Amino acid sequence: MDWKSTKTIFILSFLILNIFLGYQLSVKLQQNNIQYIADLPLEKQLEDNNINYKDELPDYKAKQTLISGQRAPFSPADLNTSKEVKLDKDKSANDMLVYSLKKPLKVTESNVVDEVSAFLKEEVYRGNEYSFYKKDTTSKTVWFTQSYDGKPILFDSKSKDMPGGMVKFHWNDTGEVRGFEQTFLSIYRQGTPQEIISPMKAIGRLFKTGYLSNGEKIKKVQLGYYSLANVEDVQVYVPTWSVETENGHYLVNATDSSIQQIDREGNEES
């Protein structure tokens, strides 16, 4: 018997066994660590990942209803009679109005929301039924949206189509607003109130699916309505948590936790 060869075989066998046992131990420790992290309260997981949210959680009612909305045609009586605006008949339609301002509104980029809001309330038809939704400094656009029961109608601001229930302003390179577009929704309550998830669970859903990264700051959390389905000309809207961060804008269905829309292109919200 070649004892030198046998000794070498034993050493290699023990070495392979040690490597295997070490690997098994590593896998077990990793599994235990993953299980430990999963067992941590969501608040602790967010804290460990430096995700700041605590000042942004709003009060809300635990039960909400679905609503339906239909783009309402404007009648002659609905046309804006303000002396500050003029209807562009060539660009307008029965359910979308396009106005130009007789005198351009001077705005500053840093304060454009407040400046346009004041004009909206005073000079736009039913302007007090719209509230600020989003500002995009790249396209120089400010959107205002209708609300139902104090909650805004949410929409994709990058959509090519003009959503219902919205007023949209543009300002130019010289800081002037020269016109706006307007649509309106007739809104109706649908069904009976049902339980919705909390804003904390909406944030947790985004975190666990990888949409919130380490150190991400949450800027705004708001309950609104987002279009779930389109039945002919009628939109069905479901209670939805709008979560805006430094890196994106996410919409989480408040009834089933599904993520309805993801916008990570860095729009600036004010």
PDB file of C-alpha atoms in Angstrom:
ATOM      1  CA  MET A   1       0.000   0.000   0.000  1.00  0.00           C
ATOM      2  CA  ASP A   2       1.229   3.466  -0.934  1.00  0.00           C
ATOM      3  CA  TRP A   3       0.832   5.288   2.440  1.00  0.00           C
ATOM      4  CA  LYS A   4       1.887   8.626   0.995  1.00  0.00           C
ATOM      5  CA  SER A   5      -0.918   8.468  -1.609  1.00  0.00           C
ATOM      6  CA  THR A   6      -3.410   7.254   1.015  1.00  0.00           C
ATOM      7  CA  LYS A   7      -2.434  10.119   3.335  1.00  0.00           C
ATOM      8  CA  THR A   8      -2.926  12.619   0.519  1.00  0.00           C
ATOM      9  CA  ILE A   9      -6.367  11.181  -0.259  1.00  0.00           C
ATOM     10  CA  PHE A  10      -7.416  11.448   3.418  1.00  0.00           C
ATOM     11  CA  ILE A  11      -6.230  15.063   3.617  1.00  0.00           C
ATOM     12  CA  LEU A  12      -8.111  15.999   0.419  1.00  0.00           C
ATOM     13  CA  SER A  13     -11.228  14.208   1.651  1.00  0.00           C
ATOM     14  CA  PHE A  14     -11.185  16.061   4.979  1.00  0.00           C
ATOM     15  CA  LEU A  15     -10.546  19.332   3.126  1.00  0.00           C
ATOM     16  CA  ILE A  16     -13.545  18.759   0.813  1.00  0.00           C
ATOM     17  CA  LEU A  17     -15.679  17.757   3.804  1.00  0.00           C
ATOM     18  CA  ASN A  18     -14.701  20.937   5.682  1.00  0.00           C
ATOM     19  CA  ILE A  19     -15.507  23.070   2.638  1.00  0.00           C
ATOM     20  CA  PHE A  20     -18.904  21.374   2.292  1.00  0.00           C
ATOM     21  CA  LEU A  21     -19.705  21.763   6.006  1.00  0.00           C
ATOM     22  CA  GLY A  22     -18.576  25.395   5.881  1.00  0.00           C
ATOM     23  CA  TYR A  23     -20.848  26.018   2.911  1.00  0.00           C
ATOM     24  CA  GLN A  24     -23.788  24.360   4.664  1.00  0.00           C
ATOM     25  CA  LEU A  25     -23.171  26.495   7.759  1.00  0.00           C
ATOM     26  CA  SER A  26     -22.999  29.654   5.643  1.00  0.00           C
ATOM     27  CA  VAL A  27     -26.304  28.839   3.931  1.00  0.00           C
ATOM     28  CA  LYS A  28     -27.962  28.124   7.269  1.00  0.00           C
ATOM     29  CA  LEU A  29     -26.689  31.393   8.773  1.00  0.00           C
ATOM     30  CA  GLN A  30     -27.869  33.299   5.717  1.00  0.00           C
ATOM     31  CA  GLN A  31     -31.311  31.701   5.917  1.00  0.00           C
ATOM     32  CA  ASN A  32     -31.519  32.506   9.615  1.00  0.00           C
ATOM     33  CA  ASN A  33     -30.481  36.095   8.919  1.00  0.00           C
ATOM     34  CA  ILE A  34     -33.106  36.438   6.174  1.00  0.00           C
ATOM     35  CA  GLN A  35     -35.736  34.974   8.480  1.00  0.00           C
ATOM     36  CA  TYR A  36     -34.618  37.346  11.246  1.00  0.00           C
ATOM     37  CA  ILE A  37     -34.963  40.341   8.907  1.00  0.00           C
ATOM     38  CA  ALA A  38     -38.385  39.132   7.729  1.00  0.00           C
ATOM     39  CA  ASP A  39     -39.510  38.803  11.345  1.00  0.00           C
ATOM     40  CA  LEU A  40     -38.512  42.378  12.169  1.00  0.00           C
ATOM     41  CA  PRO A  41     -41.374  44.893  12.415  1.00  0.00           C
ATOM     42  CA  LEU A  42     -41.791  46.910   9.217  1.00  0.00           C
ATOM     43  CA  GLU A  43     -40.950  50.114  11.083  1.00  0.00           C
ATOM     44  CA  LYS A  44     -37.609  48.608  12.138  1.00  0.00           C
ATOM     45  CA  GLN A  45     -36.834  47.401   8.608  1.00  0.00           C
ATOM     46  CA  LEU A  46     -37.478  50.879   7.210  1.00  0.00           C
ATOM     47  CA  GLU A  47     -35.386  52.451   9.951  1.00  0.00           C
ATOM     48  CA  ASP A  48     -32.495  50.062   9.263  1.00  0.00           C
ATOM     49  CA  ASN A  49     -32.651  51.064   5.593  1.00  0.00           C
ATOM     50  CA  ASN A  50     -32.726  54.807   6.407  1.00  0.00           C
ATOM     51  CA  ILE A  51     -36.099  55.289   4.704  1.00  0.00           C
ATOM     52  CA  ASN A  52     -37.587  58.455   6.160  1.00  0.00           C
ATOM     53  CA  TYR A  53     -41.390  58.519   6.218  1.00  0.00           C
ATOM     54  CA  LYS A  54     -42.663  59.354   9.724  1.00  0.00           C
ATOM     55  CA  ASP A  55     -43.667  62.967   9.072  1.00  0.00           C
ATOM     56  CA  GLU A  56     -45.619  62.056   5.930  1.00  0.00           C
ATOM     57  CA  LEU A  57     -48.251  59.577   7.172  1.00  0.00           C
ATOM     58  CA  PRO A  58     -51.699  61.211   6.892  1.00  0.00           C
ATOM     59  CA  ASP A  59     -54.838  60.540   8.897  1.00  0.00           C
ATOM     60  CA  TYR A  60     -57.463  58.556   6.975  1.00  0.00           C
ATOM     61  CA  LYS A  61     -60.758  56.713   7.298  1.00  0.00           C
ATOM     62  CA  ALA A  62     -60.342  52.938   7.365  1.00  0.00           C
ATOM     63  CA  LYS A  63     -63.307  52.376   5.032  1.00  0.00           C
ATOM     64  CA  GLN A  64     -63.654  53.993   1.603  1.00  0.00           C
ATOM     65  CA  THR A  65     -65.883  53.536  -1.445  1.00  0.00           C
ATOM     66  CA  LEU A  66     -65.099  53.208  -5.125  1.00  0.00           C
ATOM     67  CA  ILE A  67     -66.302  56.004  -7.380  1.00  0.00           C
ATOM     68  CA  SER A  68     -67.092  56.338 -11.065  1.00  0.00           C
ATOM     69  CA  GLY A  69     -66.430  59.354 -13.224  1.00  0.00           C
ATOM     70  CA  GLN A  70     -67.421  60.440 -16.698  1.00  0.00           C
ATOM     71  CA  ARG A  71     -65.978  63.309 -18.687  1.00  0.00           C
ATOM     72  CA  ALA A  72     -68.708  65.913 -18.688  1.00  0.00           C
ATOM     73  CA  PRO A  73     -69.442  67.966 -21.801  1.00  0.00           C
ATOM     74  CA  PHE A  74     -69.397  71.707 -21.328  1.00  0.00           C
ATOM     75  CA  SER A  75     -72.590  73.610 -22.115  1.00  0.00           C
ATOM     76  CA  PRO A  76     -72.631  77.232 -23.330  1.00  0.00           C
ATOM     77  CA  ALA A  77     -73.529  78.233 -19.775  1.00  0.00           C
ATOM     78  CA  ASP A  78     -70.323  76.557 -18.521  1.00  0.00           C
ATOM     79  CA  LEU A  79     -67.988  78.634 -20.661  1.00  0.00           C
ATOM     80  CA  ASN A  80     -65.623  80.894 -18.786  1.00  0.00           C
ATOM     81  CA  THR A  81     -66.936  84.452 -18.769  1.00  0.00           C
ATOM     82  CA  SER A  82     -63.870  85.965 -17.102  1.00  0.00           C
ATOM     83  CA  LYS A  83     -62.592  89.096 -18.807  1.00  0.00           C
ATOM     84  CA  GLU A  84     -59.060  87.711 -18.401  1.00  0.00           C
ATOM     85  CA  VAL A  85     -59.441  84.723 -20.750  1.00  0.00           C
ATOM     86  CA  LYS A  86     -60.570  83.908 -24.277  1.00  0.00           C
ATOM     87  CA  LEU A  87     -61.871  80.551 -25.548  1.00  0.00           C
ATOM     88  CA  ASP A  88     -59.923  79.023 -28.441  1.00  0.00           C
ATOM     89  CA  LYS A  89     -62.818  77.509 -30.392  1.00  0.00           C
ATOM     90  CA  ASP A  90     -60.590  75.803 -32.971  1.00  0.00           C
ATOM     91  CA  LYS A  91     -58.694  73.789 -30.334  1.00  0.00           C
ATOM     92  CA  SER A  92     -61.579  73.160 -27.930  1.00  0.00           C
ATOM     93  CA  ALA A  93     -63.994  70.213 -27.944  1.00  0.00           C
ATOM     94  CA  ASN A  94     -67.297  69.621 -26.175  1.00  0.00           C
ATOM     95  CA  ASP A  95     -65.503  67.937 -23.250  1.00  0.00           C
ATOM     96  CA  MET A  96     -62.210  69.876 -23.302  1.00  0.00           C
ATOM     97  CA  LEU A  97     -61.795  73.633 -23.319  1.00  0.00           C
ATOM     98  CA  VAL A  98     -58.676  75.493 -24.392  1.00  0.00           C
ATOM     99  CA  TYR A  99     -58.279  79.095 -23.252  1.00  0.00           C
ATOM    100  CA  SER A 100     -55.725  81.793 -23.908  1.00  0.00           C
ATOM    101  CA  LEU A 101     -55.045  84.623 -21.473  1.00  0.00           C
ATOM    102  CA  LYS A 102     -55.723  88.090 -22.810  1.00  0.00           C
ATOM    103  CA  LYS A 103     -52.841  89.321 -20.687  1.00  0.00           C
ATOM    104  CA  PRO A 104     -49.996  86.840 -19.935  1.00  0.00           C
ATOM    105  CA  LEU A 105     -49.626  85.871 -16.285  1.00  0.00           C
ATOM    106  CA  LYS A 106     -46.083  86.528 -15.031  1.00  0.00           C
ATOM    107  CA  VAL A 107     -44.774  83.691 -12.844  1.00  0.00           C
ATOM    108  CA  THR A 108     -41.536  82.609 -11.212  1.00  0.00           C
ATOM    109  CA  GLU A 109     -40.466  78.986 -11.396  1.00  0.00           C
ATOM    110  CA  SER A 110     -39.926  78.736  -7.639  1.00  0.00           C
ATOM    111  CA  ASN A 111     -43.397  80.102  -6.830  1.00  0.00           C
ATOM    112  CA  VAL A 112     -45.367  79.121  -9.920  1.00  0.00           C
ATOM    113  CA  VAL A 113     -47.778  76.822  -8.039  1.00  0.00           C
ATOM    114  CA  ASP A 114     -49.011  79.545  -5.678  1.00  0.00           C
ATOM    115  CA  GLU A 115     -49.164  82.131  -8.457  1.00  0.00           C
ATOM    116  CA  VAL A 116     -51.158  79.900 -10.804  1.00  0.00           C
ATOM    117  CA  SER A 117     -53.371  78.636  -7.939  1.00  0.00           C
ATOM    118  CA  ALA A 118     -54.535  82.182  -7.232  1.00  0.00           C
ATOM    119  CA  PHE A 119     -55.450  82.643 -10.907  1.00  0.00           C
ATOM    120  CA  LEU A 120     -57.218  79.253 -10.961  1.00  0.00           C
ATOM    121  CA  LYS A 121     -59.499  80.114  -8.030  1.00  0.00           C
ATOM    122  CA  GLU A 122     -60.440  83.519  -9.402  1.00  0.00           C
ATOM    123  CA  GLU A 123     -60.514  83.146 -13.182  1.00  0.00           C
ATOM    124  CA  VAL A 124     -61.201  79.476 -14.086  1.00  0.00           C
ATOM    125  CA  TYR A 125     -64.688  77.988 -14.288  1.00  0.00           C
ATOM    126  CA  ARG A 126     -65.323  76.003 -11.051  1.00  0.00           C
ATOM    127  CA  GLY A 127     -61.670  76.563 -10.244  1.00  0.00           C
ATOM    128  CA  ASN A 128     -62.231  76.033  -6.503  1.00  0.00           C
ATOM    129  CA  GLU A 129     -63.040  72.368  -7.245  1.00  0.00           C
ATOM    130  CA  TYR A 130     -59.473  71.723  -8.444  1.00  0.00           C
ATOM    131  CA  SER A 131     -56.343  71.398  -6.308  1.00  0.00           C
ATOM    132  CA  PHE A 132     -52.632  71.254  -7.097  1.00  0.00           C
ATOM    133  CA  TYR A 133     -51.422  67.843  -8.272  1.00  0.00           C
ATOM    134  CA  LYS A 134     -47.982  68.063  -9.864  1.00  0.00           C
ATOM    135  CA  LYS A 135     -45.356  70.406 -11.273  1.00  0.00           C
ATOM    136  CA  ASP A 136     -42.806  69.474 -13.946  1.00  0.00           C
ATOM    137  CA  THR A 137     -40.050  72.033 -14.498  1.00  0.00           C
ATOM    138  CA  THR A 138     -38.732  70.142 -17.542  1.00  0.00           C
ATOM    139  CA  SER A 139     -41.928  70.609 -19.556  1.00  0.00           C
ATOM    140  CA  LYS A 140     -42.838  73.791 -17.617  1.00  0.00           C
ATOM    141  CA  THR A 141     -46.252  72.396 -16.729  1.00  0.00           C
ATOM    142  CA  VAL A 142     -48.490  72.598 -13.663  1.00  0.00           C
ATOM    143  CA  TRP A 143     -51.444  70.217 -13.230  1.00  0.00           C
ATOM    144  CA  PHE A 144     -54.497  70.714 -11.027  1.00  0.00           C
ATOM    145  CA  THR A 145     -57.009  67.930 -10.472  1.00  0.00           C
ATOM    146  CA  GLN A 146     -60.566  67.538  -9.234  1.00  0.00           C
ATOM    147  CA  SER A 147     -61.218  66.007  -5.818  1.00  0.00           C
ATOM    148  CA  TYR A 148     -63.960  63.814  -4.386  1.00  0.00           C
ATOM    149  CA  ASP A 149     -64.635  63.883  -0.649  1.00  0.00           C
ATOM    150  CA  GLY A 150     -61.362  65.742  -0.190  1.00  0.00           C
ATOM    151  CA  LYS A 151     -59.314  63.176  -2.121  1.00  0.00           C
ATOM    152  CA  PRO A 152     -57.733  64.008  -5.514  1.00  0.00           C
ATOM    153  CA  ILE A 153     -58.287  62.172  -8.776  1.00  0.00           C
ATOM    154  CA  LEU A 154     -54.853  60.726  -9.577  1.00  0.00           C
ATOM    155  CA  PHE A 155     -53.584  60.322 -13.125  1.00  0.00           C
ATOM    156  CA  ASP A 156     -50.437  59.731 -15.164  1.00  0.00           C
ATOM    157  CA  SER A 157     -49.110  63.183 -15.976  1.00  0.00           C
ATOM    158  CA  LYS A 158     -47.065  61.708 -18.850  1.00  0.00           C
ATOM    159  CA  SER A 159     -50.153  60.446 -20.673  1.00  0.00           C
ATOM    160  CA  LYS A 160     -50.536  61.859 -24.180  1.00  0.00           C
ATOM    161  CA  ASP A 161     -54.295  62.109 -23.687  1.00  0.00           C
ATOM    162  CA  MET A 162     -55.825  64.883 -21.600  1.00  0.00           C
ATOM    163  CA  PRO A 163     -57.335  63.116 -18.527  1.00  0.00           C
ATOM    164  CA  GLY A 164     -60.752  64.065 -17.224  1.00  0.00           C
ATOM    165  CA  GLY A 165     -61.065  66.373 -14.246  1.00  0.00           C
ATOM    166  CA  MET A 166     -57.925  68.395 -14.868  1.00  0.00           C
ATOM    167  CA  VAL A 167     -56.684  71.926 -15.526  1.00  0.00           C
ATOM    168  CA  LYS A 168     -53.238  72.175 -17.098  1.00  0.00           C
ATOM    169  CA  PHE A 169     -51.090  75.319 -17.315  1.00  0.00           C
ATOM    170  CA  HIS A 170     -47.815  75.869 -19.176  1.00  0.00           C
ATOM    171  CA  TRP A 171     -45.298  78.645 -18.655  1.00  0.00           C
ATOM    172  CA  ASN A 172     -42.691  79.695 -21.211  1.00  0.00           C
ATOM    173  CA  ASP A 173     -38.991  80.530 -21.046  1.00  0.00           C
ATOM    174  CA  THR A 174     -39.754  84.164 -20.226  1.00  0.00           C
ATOM    175  CA  GLY A 175     -41.889  83.195 -17.203  1.00  0.00           C
ATOM    176  CA  GLU A 176     -45.307  83.763 -18.748  1.00  0.00           C
ATOM    177  CA  VAL A 177     -48.471  81.650 -18.625  1.00  0.00           C
ATOM    178  CA  ARG A 178     -50.404  82.330 -21.813  1.00  0.00           C
ATOM    179  CA  GLY A 179     -53.211  79.782 -21.596  1.00  0.00           C
ATOM    180  CA  PHE A 180     -54.612  76.595 -20.079  1.00  0.00           C
ATOM    181  CA  GLU A 181     -56.681  73.492 -20.858  1.00  0.00           C
ATOM    182  CA  GLN A 182     -59.617  72.225 -18.810  1.00  0.00           C
ATOM    183  CA  THR A 183     -61.666  69.030 -18.493  1.00  0.00           C
ATOM    184  CA  PHE A 184     -64.330  68.159 -15.923  1.00  0.00           C
ATOM    185  CA  LEU A 185     -65.643  64.909 -14.407  1.00  0.00           C
ATOM    186  CA  SER A 186     -69.123  64.050 -13.226  1.00  0.00           C
ATOM    187  CA  ILE A 187     -68.353  61.842 -10.190  1.00  0.00           C
ATOM    188  CA  TYR A 188     -70.607  59.296  -8.461  1.00  0.00           C
ATOM    189  CA  ARG A 189     -70.108  57.063  -5.448  1.00  0.00           C
ATOM    190  CA  GLN A 190     -70.130  53.320  -6.164  1.00  0.00           C
ATOM    191  CA  GLY A 191     -71.049  50.500  -3.758  1.00  0.00           C
ATOM    192  CA  THR A 192     -70.601  50.346  -0.018  1.00  0.00           C
ATOM    193  CA  PRO A 193     -67.511  51.339   1.990  1.00  0.00           C
ATOM    194  CA  GLN A 194     -64.781  48.698   2.222  1.00  0.00           C
ATOM    195  CA  GLU A 195     -61.644  48.296   4.297  1.00  0.00           C
ATOM    196  CA  ILE A 196     -58.467  49.774   2.838  1.00  0.00           C
ATOM    197  CA  ILE A 197     -54.817  49.292   3.765  1.00  0.00           C
ATOM    198  CA  SER A 198     -52.991  51.855   5.882  1.00  0.00           C
ATOM    199  CA  PRO A 199     -50.419  54.257   4.394  1.00  0.00           C
ATOM    200  CA  MET A 200     -47.779  52.323   6.352  1.00  0.00           C
ATOM    201  CA  LYS A 201     -48.746  49.087   4.597  1.00  0.00           C
ATOM    202  CA  ALA A 202     -48.590  50.863   1.230  1.00  0.00           C
ATOM    203  CA  ILE A 203     -45.036  51.976   2.009  1.00  0.00           C
ATOM    204  CA  GLY A 204     -44.230  48.451   3.185  1.00  0.00           C
ATOM    205  CA  ARG A 205     -45.530  47.046  -0.084  1.00  0.00           C
ATOM    206  CA  LEU A 206     -43.214  49.317  -2.066  1.00  0.00           C
ATOM    207  CA  PHE A 207     -40.284  48.458   0.195  1.00  0.00           C
ATOM    208  CA  LYS A 208     -40.759  44.686   0.008  1.00  0.00           C
ATOM    209  CA  THR A 209     -41.094  44.744  -3.775  1.00  0.00           C
ATOM    210  CA  GLY A 210     -37.863  46.691  -4.152  1.00  0.00           C
ATOM    211  CA  TYR A 211     -39.204  50.070  -5.230  1.00  0.00           C
ATOM    212  CA  LEU A 212     -37.836  51.896  -2.179  1.00  0.00           C
ATOM    213  CA  SER A 213     -34.060  51.851  -1.877  1.00  0.00           C
ATOM    214  CA  ASN A 214     -31.753  52.439   1.079  1.00  0.00           C
ATOM    215  CA  GLY A 215     -31.762  56.059   2.197  1.00  0.00           C
ATOM    216  CA  GLU A 216     -34.752  57.057   0.078  1.00  0.00           C
ATOM    217  CA  LYS A 217     -36.745  59.983   1.449  1.00  0.00           C
ATOM    218  CA  ILE A 218     -40.548  59.936   1.177  1.00  0.00           C
ATOM    219  CA  LYS A 219     -41.799  63.430   0.341  1.00  0.00           C
ATOM    220  CA  LYS A 220     -45.568  63.006   0.348  1.00  0.00           C
ATOM    221  CA  VAL A 221     -48.183  60.317   1.065  1.00  0.00           C
ATOM    222  CA  GLN A 222     -51.771  61.027   0.045  1.00  0.00           C
ATOM    223  CA  LEU A 223     -54.981  59.065  -0.382  1.00  0.00           C
ATOM    224  CA  GLY A 224     -56.727  59.650  -3.697  1.00  0.00           C
ATOM    225  CA  TYR A 225     -58.531  57.834  -6.513  1.00  0.00           C
ATOM    226  CA  TYR A 226     -56.962  56.157  -9.525  1.00  0.00           C
ATOM    227  CA  SER A 227     -58.718  54.723 -12.585  1.00  0.00           C
ATOM    228  CA  LEU A 228     -59.102  50.954 -12.216  1.00  0.00           C
ATOM    229  CA  ALA A 229     -61.180  50.215 -15.300  1.00  0.00           C
ATOM    230  CA  ASN A 230     -62.846  51.870 -18.245  1.00  0.00           C
ATOM    231  CA  VAL A 231     -66.420  50.790 -19.045  1.00  0.00           C
ATOM    232  CA  GLU A 232     -67.333  52.525 -22.310  1.00  0.00           C
ATOM    233  CA  ASP A 233     -67.047  56.238 -21.414  1.00  0.00           C
ATOM    234  CA  VAL A 234     -67.187  55.690 -17.641  1.00  0.00           C
ATOM    235  CA  GLN A 235     -64.033  55.349 -15.534  1.00  0.00           C
ATOM    236  CA  VAL A 236     -64.083  53.341 -12.302  1.00  0.00           C
ATOM    237  CA  TYR A 237     -61.741  54.795  -9.666  1.00  0.00           C
ATOM    238  CA  VAL A 238     -60.392  52.880  -6.662  1.00  0.00           C
ATOM    239  CA  PRO A 239     -58.985  54.359  -3.421  1.00  0.00           C
ATOM    240  CA  THR A 240     -55.237  54.561  -3.990  1.00  0.00           C
ATOM    241  CA  TRP A 241     -52.239  55.647  -1.942  1.00  0.00           C
ATOM    242  CA  SER A 242     -50.031  58.133  -3.776  1.00  0.00           C
ATOM    243  CA  VAL A 243     -46.445  57.882  -2.492  1.00  0.00           C
ATOM    244  CA  GLU A 244     -43.978  60.463  -3.780  1.00  0.00           C
ATOM    245  CA  THR A 245     -40.255  60.084  -3.082  1.00  0.00           C
ATOM    246  CA  GLU A 246     -37.073  61.779  -4.203  1.00  0.00           C
ATOM    247  CA  ASN A 247     -36.731  59.159  -6.954  1.00  0.00           C
ATOM    248  CA  GLY A 248     -40.255  58.468  -8.123  1.00  0.00           C
ATOM    249  CA  HIS A 249     -44.027  58.601  -7.786  1.00  0.00           C
ATOM    250  CA  TYR A 250     -45.837  55.370  -6.963  1.00  0.00           C
ATOM    251  CA  LEU A 251     -49.557  54.542  -6.806  1.00  0.00           C
ATOM    252  CA  VAL A 252     -50.588  51.622  -4.584  1.00  0.00           C
ATOM    253  CA  ASN A 253     -54.127  50.237  -4.765  1.00  0.00           C
ATOM    254  CA  ALA A 254     -55.530  50.703  -1.241  1.00  0.00           C
ATOM    255  CA  THR A 255     -57.889  47.728  -1.549  1.00  0.00           C
ATOM    256  CA  ASP A 256     -55.556  44.959  -2.749  1.00  0.00           C
ATOM    257  CA  SER A 257     -52.019  46.469  -2.376  1.00  0.00           C
ATOM    258  CA  SER A 258     -51.211  46.147  -6.073  1.00  0.00           C
ATOM    259  CA  ILE A 259     -48.938  48.778  -7.583  1.00  0.00           C
ATOM    260  CA  GLN A 260     -50.926  50.641 -10.210  1.00  0.00           C
ATOM    261  CA  GLN A 261     -48.336  53.008 -11.634  1.00  0.00           C
ATOM    262  CA  ILE A 262     -44.620  53.617 -11.331  1.00  0.00           C
ATOM    263  CA  ASP A 263     -42.948  56.834 -12.436  1.00  0.00           C
ATOM    264  CA  ARG A 264     -39.201  56.905 -11.851  1.00  0.00           C
ATOM    265  CA  GLU A 265     -38.279  59.623 -14.330  1.00  0.00           C
ATOM    266  CA  GLY A 266     -37.753  62.228 -11.641  1.00  0.00           C
ATOM    267  CA  ASN A 267     -40.611  64.664 -12.136  1.00  0.00           C
ATOM    268  CA  GLU A 268     -40.410  67.531  -9.681  1.00  0.00           C
ATOM    269  CA  GLU A 269     -43.353  67.761  -7.325  1.00  0.00           C
ATOM    270  CA  SER A 270     -43.850  70.796  -5.177  1.00  0.00           C
TER     271      SER A 270
END
